[in-house]
PDB file of C-alpha atoms in Angstrom:
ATOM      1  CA  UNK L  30      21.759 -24.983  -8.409  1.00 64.00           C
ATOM      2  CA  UNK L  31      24.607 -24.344  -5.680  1.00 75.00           C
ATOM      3  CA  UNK L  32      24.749 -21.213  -3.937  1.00 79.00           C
ATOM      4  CA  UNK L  33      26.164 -19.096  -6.239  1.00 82.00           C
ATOM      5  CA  UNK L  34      23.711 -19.571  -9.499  1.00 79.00           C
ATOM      6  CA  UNK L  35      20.956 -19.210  -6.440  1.00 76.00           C
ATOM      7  CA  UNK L  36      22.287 -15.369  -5.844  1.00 80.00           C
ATOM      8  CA  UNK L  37      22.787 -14.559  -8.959  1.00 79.00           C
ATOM      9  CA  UNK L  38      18.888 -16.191  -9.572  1.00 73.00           C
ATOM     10  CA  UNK L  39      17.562 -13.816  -6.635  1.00 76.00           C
ATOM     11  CA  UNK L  40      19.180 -10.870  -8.202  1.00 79.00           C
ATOM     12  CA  UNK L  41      17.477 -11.365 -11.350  1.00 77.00           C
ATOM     13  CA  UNK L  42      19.868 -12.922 -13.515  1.00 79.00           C
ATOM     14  CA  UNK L  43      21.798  -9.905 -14.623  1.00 82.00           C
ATOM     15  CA  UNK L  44      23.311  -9.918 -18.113  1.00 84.00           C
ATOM     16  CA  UNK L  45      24.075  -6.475 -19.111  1.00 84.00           C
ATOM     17  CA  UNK L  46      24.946  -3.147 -17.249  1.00 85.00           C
ATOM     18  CA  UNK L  47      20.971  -1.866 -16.748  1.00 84.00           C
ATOM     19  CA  UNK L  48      20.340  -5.269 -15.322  1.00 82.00           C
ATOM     20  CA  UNK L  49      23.043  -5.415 -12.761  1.00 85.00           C
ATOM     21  CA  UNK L  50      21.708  -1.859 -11.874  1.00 84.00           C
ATOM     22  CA  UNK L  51      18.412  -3.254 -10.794  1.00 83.00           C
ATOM     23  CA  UNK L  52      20.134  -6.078  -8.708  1.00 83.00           C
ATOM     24  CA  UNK L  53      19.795  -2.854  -6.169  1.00 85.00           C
ATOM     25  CA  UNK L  54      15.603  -3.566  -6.500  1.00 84.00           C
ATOM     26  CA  UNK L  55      15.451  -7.097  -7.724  1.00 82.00           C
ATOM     27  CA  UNK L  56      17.468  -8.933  -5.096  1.00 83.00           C
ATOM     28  CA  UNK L  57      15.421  -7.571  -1.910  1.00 86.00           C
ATOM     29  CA  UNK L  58      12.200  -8.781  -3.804  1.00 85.00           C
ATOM     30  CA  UNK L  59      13.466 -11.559  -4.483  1.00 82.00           C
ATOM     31  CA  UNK L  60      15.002 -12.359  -1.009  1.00 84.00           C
ATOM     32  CA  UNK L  61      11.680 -10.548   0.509  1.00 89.00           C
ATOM     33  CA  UNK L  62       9.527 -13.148  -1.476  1.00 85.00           C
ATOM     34  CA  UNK L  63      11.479 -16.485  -0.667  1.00 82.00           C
ATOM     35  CA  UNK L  64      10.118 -15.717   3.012  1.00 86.00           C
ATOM     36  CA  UNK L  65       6.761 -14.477   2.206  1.00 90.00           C
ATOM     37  CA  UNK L  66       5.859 -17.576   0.254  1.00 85.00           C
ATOM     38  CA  UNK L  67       5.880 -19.816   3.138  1.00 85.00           C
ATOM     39  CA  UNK L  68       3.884 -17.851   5.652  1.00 89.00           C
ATOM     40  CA  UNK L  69       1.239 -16.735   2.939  1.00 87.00           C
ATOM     41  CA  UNK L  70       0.527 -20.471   3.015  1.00 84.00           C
ATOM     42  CA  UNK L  71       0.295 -20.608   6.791  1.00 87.00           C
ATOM     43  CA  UNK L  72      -1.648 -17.839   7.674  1.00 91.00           C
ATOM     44  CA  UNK L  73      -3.785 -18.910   5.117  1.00 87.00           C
ATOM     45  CA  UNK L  74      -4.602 -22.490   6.366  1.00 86.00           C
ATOM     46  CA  UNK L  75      -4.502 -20.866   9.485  1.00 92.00           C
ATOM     47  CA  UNK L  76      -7.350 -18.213   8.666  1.00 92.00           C
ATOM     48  CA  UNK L  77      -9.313 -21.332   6.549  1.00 89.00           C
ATOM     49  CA  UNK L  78      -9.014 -23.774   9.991  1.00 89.00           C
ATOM     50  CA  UNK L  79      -9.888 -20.955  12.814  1.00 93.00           C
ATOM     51  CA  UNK L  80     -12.721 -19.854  10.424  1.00 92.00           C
ATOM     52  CA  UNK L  81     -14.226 -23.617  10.417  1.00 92.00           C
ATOM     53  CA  UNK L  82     -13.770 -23.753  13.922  1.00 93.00           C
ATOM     54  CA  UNK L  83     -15.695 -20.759  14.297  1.00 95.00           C
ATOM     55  CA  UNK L  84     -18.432 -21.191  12.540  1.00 94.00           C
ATOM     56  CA  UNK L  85     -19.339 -24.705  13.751  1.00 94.00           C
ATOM     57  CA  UNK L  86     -18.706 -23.248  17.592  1.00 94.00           C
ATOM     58  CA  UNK L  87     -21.614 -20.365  17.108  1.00 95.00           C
ATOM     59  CA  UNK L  88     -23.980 -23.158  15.429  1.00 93.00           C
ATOM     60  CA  UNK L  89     -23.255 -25.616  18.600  1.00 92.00           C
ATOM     61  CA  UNK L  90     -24.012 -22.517  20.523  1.00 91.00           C
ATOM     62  CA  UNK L  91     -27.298 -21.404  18.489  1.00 92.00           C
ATOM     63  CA  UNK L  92     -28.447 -25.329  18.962  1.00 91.00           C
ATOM     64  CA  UNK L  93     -27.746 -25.096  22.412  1.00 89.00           C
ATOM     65  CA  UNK L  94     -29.846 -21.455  22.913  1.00 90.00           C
ATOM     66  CA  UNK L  95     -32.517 -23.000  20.600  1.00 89.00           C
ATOM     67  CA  UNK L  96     -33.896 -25.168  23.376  1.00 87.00           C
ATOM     68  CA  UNK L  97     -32.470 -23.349  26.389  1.00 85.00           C
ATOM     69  CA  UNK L  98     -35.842 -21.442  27.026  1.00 84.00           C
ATOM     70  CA  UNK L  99     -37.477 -25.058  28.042  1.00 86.00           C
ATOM     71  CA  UNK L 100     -34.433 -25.957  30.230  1.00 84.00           C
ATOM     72  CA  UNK L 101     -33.331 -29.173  27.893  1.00 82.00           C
ATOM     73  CA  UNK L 102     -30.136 -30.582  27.983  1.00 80.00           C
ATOM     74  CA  UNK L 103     -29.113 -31.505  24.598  1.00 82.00           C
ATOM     75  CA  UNK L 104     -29.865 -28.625  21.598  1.00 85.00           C
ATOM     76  CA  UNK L 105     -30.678 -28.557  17.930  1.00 90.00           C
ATOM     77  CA  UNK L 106     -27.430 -29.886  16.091  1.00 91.00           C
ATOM     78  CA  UNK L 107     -27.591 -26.550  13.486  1.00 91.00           C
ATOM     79  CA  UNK L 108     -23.819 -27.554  13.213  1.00 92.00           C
ATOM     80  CA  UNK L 109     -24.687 -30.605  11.473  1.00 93.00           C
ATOM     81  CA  UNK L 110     -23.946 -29.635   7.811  1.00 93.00           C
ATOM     82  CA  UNK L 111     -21.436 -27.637   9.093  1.00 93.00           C
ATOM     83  CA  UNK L 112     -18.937 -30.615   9.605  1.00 94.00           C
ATOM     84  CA  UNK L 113     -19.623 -31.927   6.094  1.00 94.00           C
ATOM     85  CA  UNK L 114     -19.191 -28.333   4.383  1.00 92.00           C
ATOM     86  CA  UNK L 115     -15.598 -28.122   6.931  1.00 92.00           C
ATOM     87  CA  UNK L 116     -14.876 -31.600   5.430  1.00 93.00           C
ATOM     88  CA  UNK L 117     -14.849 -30.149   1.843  1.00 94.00           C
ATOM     89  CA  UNK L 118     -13.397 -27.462   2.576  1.00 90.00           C
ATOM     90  CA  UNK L 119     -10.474 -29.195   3.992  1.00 89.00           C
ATOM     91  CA  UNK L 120      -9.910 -31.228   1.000  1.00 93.00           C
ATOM     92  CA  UNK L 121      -9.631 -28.387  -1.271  1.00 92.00           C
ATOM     93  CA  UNK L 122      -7.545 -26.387   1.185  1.00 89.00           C
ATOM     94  CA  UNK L 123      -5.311 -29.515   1.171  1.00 90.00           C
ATOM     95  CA  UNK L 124      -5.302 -29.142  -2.784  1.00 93.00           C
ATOM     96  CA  UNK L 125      -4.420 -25.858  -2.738  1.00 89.00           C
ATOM     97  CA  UNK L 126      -1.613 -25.901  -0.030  1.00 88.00           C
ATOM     98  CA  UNK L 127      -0.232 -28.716  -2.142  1.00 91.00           C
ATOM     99  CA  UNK L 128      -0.570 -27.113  -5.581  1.00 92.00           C
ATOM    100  CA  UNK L 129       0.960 -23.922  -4.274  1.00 86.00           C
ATOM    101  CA  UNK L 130       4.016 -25.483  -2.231  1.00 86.00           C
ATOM    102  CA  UNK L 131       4.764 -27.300  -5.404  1.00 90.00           C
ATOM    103  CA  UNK L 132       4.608 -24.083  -7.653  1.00 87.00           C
ATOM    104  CA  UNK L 133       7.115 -22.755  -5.292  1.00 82.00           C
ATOM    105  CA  UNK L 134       9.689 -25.465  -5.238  1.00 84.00           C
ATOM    106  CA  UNK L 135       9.194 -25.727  -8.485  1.00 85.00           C
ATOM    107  CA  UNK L 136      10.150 -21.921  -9.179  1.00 78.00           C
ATOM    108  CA  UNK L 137      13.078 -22.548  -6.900  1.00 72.00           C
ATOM    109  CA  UNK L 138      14.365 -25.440  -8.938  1.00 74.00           C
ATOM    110  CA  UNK L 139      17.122 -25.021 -11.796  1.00 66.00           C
ATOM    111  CA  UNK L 140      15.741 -23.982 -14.598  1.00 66.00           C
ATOM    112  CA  UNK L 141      17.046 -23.198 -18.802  1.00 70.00           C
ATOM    113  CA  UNK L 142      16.716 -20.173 -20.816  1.00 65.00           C
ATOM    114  CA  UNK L 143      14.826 -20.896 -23.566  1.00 61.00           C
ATOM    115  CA  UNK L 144      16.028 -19.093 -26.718  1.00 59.00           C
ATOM    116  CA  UNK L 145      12.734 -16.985 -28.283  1.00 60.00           C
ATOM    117  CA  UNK L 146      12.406 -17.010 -32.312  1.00 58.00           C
ATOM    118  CA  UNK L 147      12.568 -14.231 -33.420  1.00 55.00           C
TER     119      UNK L 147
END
């Protein structure tokens, strides 16, 4: 696209004199967005992982206080399905993640104006 048709892109693609006014709103948004995009997607895999983590930590530790009252050393694994239902979870995380980073370099790619019937 080059760096030029990319500015003019973020500022809305301004055609006429009410669109160049809103170049003053449309290219912070824009700019404001490009960087948004990215950690959107990593606090999200971020909040899906430590989530995962979490849960199957408080079942190891209910398995554990289970069977702590007759002193054994091993405890109920209650984290069990827990590490199948994490497994799933990561695969459609994984979908997602990959789905949405291609929406966005897809929106960032050239693309034509389509000329509407009217």
């Amino acid at each position: 696209m080059g760096p030029i048709k990319y500015l003019h892109h973020l500022a809305g693609e301004p055609n006429s004199t009410v669109t160049w006014i809103l170049v003053i709103l449309n290219f912070p948004l824009h700019v404001f967005g490009e960087f948004v995009r990215p950690f959107s997607l990593a606090v999200r895999l971020f909040g899906n992982i430590t989530g995962e983590d979490t849960l199957i930590a408080v079942m190891v530790s209910l398995g554990v206080l289970a069977l702590s009252f007759v002193h054994s050393p091993v405890g109920i694994p209650f984290q069990l399905p827990f590490y199948f239902l994490a497994l799933l979870l990561g695969t459609i995380q994984a979908l997602v993640f990959t789905l949405l980073s291609t929406a966005y370099i897809l929106m960032a790619l050239p693309h034509e104006e389509h000329a509407h019937a009217t």
